[in-house]
Amino acid sequence: MSKEHFLEQHDPERKDFQIDRIILFSDAVFAIAITLLVIEIKAPEILKGFTPDQILEQLYELVPKFWGFFLSFLVIALNWRSHHRTFGFVNHYTNRLILLNFFFLFTLVLMPFSSAYYSENTRYNVPYYFYNINIILTGITNYALIKYVFNPKNGIVEHQPTIIFKKLFMARTIAIPIIFLFGILIWPLSRMYAQMSPILIW
Amino acid sequence: MSKEHFLEQHDPERKDFQIDRIILFSDAVFAIAITLLVIEIKAPEILKGFTPDQILEQLYELVPKFWGFFLSFLVIALNWRSHHRTFGFVNHYTNRLILLNFFFLFTLVLMPFSSAYYSENTRYNVPYYFYNINIILTGITNYALIKYVFNPKNGIVEHQPTIIFKKLFMARTIAIPIIFLFGILIWPLSRMYAQMSPILIW
Amino acid sequence: MSKEHFLEQHDPERKDFQIDRIILFSDAVFAIAITLLVIEIKAPEILKGFTPDQILEQLYELVPKFWGFFLSFLVIALNWRSHHRTFGFVNHYTNRLILLNFFFLFTLVLMPFSSAYYSENTRYNVPYYFYNINIILTGITNYALIKYVFNPKNGIVEHQPTIIFKKLFMARTIAIPIIFLFGILIWPLSRMYAQMSPILIW
Amino acid sequence: MSKEHFLEQHDPERKDFQIDRIILFSDAVFAIAITLLVIEIKAPEILKGFTPDQILEQLYELVPKFWGFFLSFLVIALNWRSHHRTFGFVNHYTNRLILLNFFFLFTLVLMPFSSAYYSENTRYNVPYYFYNINIILTGITNYALIKYVFNPKNGIVEHQPTIIFKKLFMARTIAIPIIFLFGILIWPLSRMYAQMSPILIW
C-alpha cells in the first residue's frame, strides 16, 4: 500500500497533469514507433545507365516492404485509437497502471524490428510468425490494460461507461490478436490467405 | 452510430484533453518526420591526404540532398501550419476525424523515404514523380481533413469562420498539390523549371 | 540572483505551463531514447536456401541484443517512473533545476549507445563496465535532481511529502546504481551472476 | 492583414492551446535533434582475440566523436533554455512568429548532420567551419526570434520584462554565435584554442 500512499501525497493541483503525462509519454512512443517504420525501407540508389524499366523494377522489389510498412502503420494506428479511447475514462492512476502501460509500450517499441524482419523476408515462416506474435502480444497487453482500467475495484475510472459498450470495446480489442493468430494457423495451408487475413480488421 | 455514442460516455472533464491528445500526437509525428529528413544525408568521411578542393567537392556533391532536405522541410512546415490553423477551430471529435487525420499522417511519415529517394537520384524521372506524388497525396488528405472539419453537418467546429476565409484557406491548401502536379507536367519539357516550380509556393 | 529575477518576470498565467514544458520536453527525450534502443538490433536477412534451423540460429544469435534491449528498456522505464514521481511535487522551477535535469537527460541520451556497445559485445569486460557506468551515472544524476527538488531551501515543492516517504524514495533511487556497481564488482568472479544482478531491481 | 484576421477567428477557448502547440512542437524537434546526436556514434565491434588494450584503443578513437556529441548537446540545451525563457512571455502569436520559429528549428534540425561531419573529421578546416556556421545560424535565428517577440509593436507579449533584463537576455543570446565566430577566426592560429573556445560559454 505504501507506494499508493506516496502517490496520494502529490500536489493536488498537479494530479491531473500526472495522468496527462502518462498519456503524452505514451503518445511520444507511439509517434516514434510509427515514424521509425519507414526508416527500414532504404531508398534504392539508381546506378548510371539504368533504364526506366530497371528503375521501376527496383521500386517493385520494395512492394513487400511497403506492404509491411502499411500493415504495421495500421496496427499501431488501431492501438493508438484504442489507447486514446481507454484513457478518455482515466481519472486516477496507480503504479500498476503505469506498469501495465509499459508492458504495452514494450510490445509497440518492438514493432519496427518485427516489421523490418517480416517485410524483408516475406516468403519465410519464422519472420511471419515472429511478426504476428509481436502483434498478438500488443493485443494481449492492451487487453490487460483495458481490463485493469475498467475494473471498478481499481478505482481508475469515475464515470464508468455502460456494460454493453465495455464488452463491445473489449471484444474489438481482442479481435486484432485473434486475426493475427488466425493468420499463423492458416499459413501452412495458404500463405496468400494468411497474409491477406489482416483485411478482416475492417 | 454506436461508436460515437461510446465517445460521448467519456468523462466530460477529460473531453478537451482528448482533442489535445489527437493534436499533440500529430505534432510528435510531424516533428519526427521533419527531423528524420536530415538522417538521410550521411556526413562525408574525409580520407587522409584529401586536399581542401576535394573536401569542398564532397560537400558540393551533397547539394542535391540539401535541396531535397530543404524542400521537404518546407513542405512539412507548411503542412504543420495548415494543421495548426485547422485544429484551432476543433471543439469536438469523431472516429472519422481520427481516421482522416491518420490518412494525412500516413503521407507525412512517407516523406523521409520519398525525400531520400528523390534527393539521391535527382536526375531521374521516377524518383521525381514518386516524390511529387507523395506531396500531392499529403495535400489531398489534408484537403479532405479540412473539408470534413469545416462541414457544419459533422459538428466538429462550434465557431465557424466566415465563408470567405474558409474558401481562401481551402484554396491555399489545394495550391501545394497543384504546384507539384504542375512540376510533374512540365518535367518532360524542362527539368530545371520543374524543380524550381516549388518556388511558386510563396 | 539576477537570473531567477528574470524568471519571476514571466507572465504569471504561463508559469504553470513553463513547468509542464520542462516535463514534456524530458518525456520526449525519454520516449526517443527508449524507442531508439530497438534500432540497434538489425533485422537479419534470410539468404536463399536457408533451412529453418539456420533461420532460428540467426534469431538465436540476437538473444544477447534482445537481453540488452530489455534491460535498457527496464532501466529507462524505472527512471521515467522516478522522474514522473518527482515532478508530481514540483510547483516552481529555477535555472539550477533545469541544469540538473539536463545532466540527467544527458545520461539517458547516451543509453542507446551504451546499450548497443554492451549488447553487441556481451563477453567482454570493457563494454559491460561502460554500460554499467552509464546506468550508475543515470542514477547519480537522478539522485542529485531529487535531492535538489525536495530540499525545502530551494523552494521547488510547496506540499512536501512526509520524511519517511522522502527517505524511502531516495533509497529506492540509489538502489539502481548500487545494483549495477555490484555487477561491476562481482564480474571478475562470475560473469553470469553479474549479468543476472539487475534482477535484484524487483 | 487577412492572415492575422483569419487567426482572430479561432475559437477563443482554444487560443491558449494554439500557443502551447507551437511550443510543444518545437520541444519535440529539440528532443529529437538532441537524441539523434548519439546515433552518429556507432558502437565499436570487438573482434575475436582483441586484447583489452585494443578494446580501449577502439574507445579512445571515439573521443573526438564524444567531444562533438557533448558540445552539440550543450549547444542544443542552451538553445532550449533560451527558447523556454522567451516563450514564457508569449501571450499571442502571428504568422511571422511561426515563420521565425521555423527558421530557428531548421538550424537545429541540421545539427545532427553538422555534428557528425565535424566530429568525424576533427582535424580538417571545412567541417569545423561548417559546424561553427551552423551554430552561428542557430544563434542568429534565435536572436531574430527573441527580437520579434519582445518588440512591443508586434503585440506578442502582454507583460514586458524590464529593459535591463531584455538587454541582458539578448546579449547572452548573441554570445554563443560570437564565441563560435571567434573559434573560426583563431583556428588558423591555433586549432587547439579554437576547439577549446566553447568553454567561454560558461
Tab-separated table of C-alpha atoms in Angstrom, chain B residues 19-20 23-24 27 30-32 34-35 38-39 41-48 55-56 59 62 66 69-70 73 77 80-81 83-85 87-91 159 161-162 165 169, chain D residues 2-3 5-7 9-14 17-19 21-22 24-25 28-29 32-33 36 39-40 93 95 98-99 102 105-106 109-110 112-113 116-117 120-121 124 126-127 130:
chain	number	residue	atom	x	y	z
B	19	ILE	CA	-8.794	16.631	-28.590
B	20	ASP	CA	-5.458	17.993	-27.369
B	23	ILE	CA	-3.212	17.225	-31.885
B	24	LEU	CA	-0.117	16.528	-29.804
B	27	ASP	CA	2.686	17.073	-33.697
B	30	PHE	CA	5.321	15.996	-37.661
B	31	ALA	CA	8.378	16.653	-35.502
B	32	ILE	CA	9.903	13.226	-36.061
B	34	ILE	CA	10.845	16.732	-40.152
B	35	THR	CA	13.880	15.754	-38.064
B	38	VAL	CA	18.459	15.032	-42.175
B	39	ILE	CA	19.343	11.450	-41.209
B	41	ILE	CA	22.256	12.930	-45.530
B	42	LYS	CA	25.308	10.978	-44.469
B	43	ALA	CA	28.238	13.079	-43.273
B	44	PRO	CA	31.095	12.593	-45.772
B	45	GLU	CA	34.254	10.999	-44.435
B	46	ILE	CA	37.444	12.867	-45.267
B	47	LEU	CA	40.230	10.486	-46.222
B	48	LYS	CA	43.871	11.051	-45.412
B	55	ILE	CA	36.770	18.233	-49.302
B	56	LEU	CA	34.687	21.024	-50.835
B	59	LEU	CA	30.221	18.860	-49.877
B	62	LEU	CA	25.647	16.857	-51.324
B	66	PHE	CA	20.436	19.570	-49.185
B	69	PHE	CA	16.064	18.296	-47.449
B	70	PHE	CA	15.206	21.992	-47.632
B	73	PHE	CA	11.351	20.702	-44.581
B	77	ALA	CA	6.377	23.044	-42.192
B	80	TRP	CA	2.095	21.798	-39.961
B	81	ARG	CA	0.977	25.429	-40.210
B	83	HIS	CA	-2.889	21.599	-39.423
B	84	HIS	CA	-2.260	24.104	-36.638
B	85	ARG	CA	-4.720	26.515	-38.247
B	87	PHE	CA	-7.311	22.417	-35.328
B	88	GLY	CA	-7.580	25.882	-33.788
B	89	PHE	CA	-11.281	25.525	-34.659
B	90	VAL	CA	-11.873	21.962	-33.455
B	91	ASN	CA	-14.185	21.611	-30.429
B	159	HIS	CA	-17.361	28.858	-34.014
B	161	PRO	CA	-15.038	31.177	-39.556
B	162	THR	CA	-16.510	33.390	-42.280
B	165	PHE	CA	-11.786	32.828	-45.159
B	169	PHE	CA	-7.867	28.609	-46.670
D	2	SER	CA	-6.032	38.998	-43.853
D	3	LYS	CA	-3.950	36.158	-42.453
D	5	HIS	CA	-7.659	38.245	-39.202
D	6	PHE	CA	-8.030	34.597	-40.005
D	7	LEU	CA	-6.225	33.690	-36.800
D	9	GLN	CA	-11.482	33.899	-35.871
D	10	HIS	CA	-10.129	30.910	-33.954
D	11	ASP	CA	-12.224	29.586	-31.147
D	12	PRO	CA	-11.265	31.824	-28.193
D	13	GLU	CA	-11.252	28.843	-25.794
D	14	ARG	CA	-8.571	27.152	-27.854
D	17	PHE	CA	-3.603	25.865	-26.601
D	18	GLN	CA	-2.595	27.138	-30.036
D	19	ILE	CA	0.420	28.842	-28.413
D	21	ARG	CA	1.131	23.733	-29.508
D	22	ILE	CA	3.794	25.895	-31.181
D	24	LEU	CA	5.391	21.656	-27.717
D	25	PHE	CA	6.029	21.059	-31.413
D	28	ALA	CA	9.627	17.661	-29.869
D	29	VAL	CA	12.055	18.907	-32.534
D	32	ILE	CA	14.669	14.527	-31.351
D	33	ALA	CA	17.641	16.617	-32.502
D	36	LEU	CA	19.717	11.785	-32.636
D	39	ILE	CA	23.054	7.829	-33.304
D	40	GLU	CA	26.061	9.087	-35.237
D	93	TYR	CA	1.051	34.603	-31.910
D	95	ASN	CA	2.190	34.007	-38.779
D	98	ILE	CA	5.623	30.787	-36.602
D	99	LEU	CA	7.856	31.549	-39.577
D	102	PHE	CA	10.654	27.508	-38.191
D	105	LEU	CA	14.113	24.965	-35.889
D	106	PHE	CA	15.638	24.482	-39.330
D	109	VAL	CA	17.456	20.046	-37.306
D	110	LEU	CA	20.726	20.454	-39.202
D	112	PRO	CA	22.978	16.141	-36.065
D	113	PHE	CA	24.457	16.349	-39.583
D	116	ALA	CA	28.577	14.167	-37.248
D	117	TYR	CA	30.513	15.860	-40.054
D	120	GLU	CA	34.238	12.503	-37.662
D	121	ASN	CA	36.765	14.860	-39.210
D	124	TYR	CA	40.113	19.491	-41.013
D	126	VAL	CA	35.974	22.689	-43.654
D	127	PRO	CA	33.984	20.509	-41.222
D	130	PHE	CA	30.623	24.099	-41.360
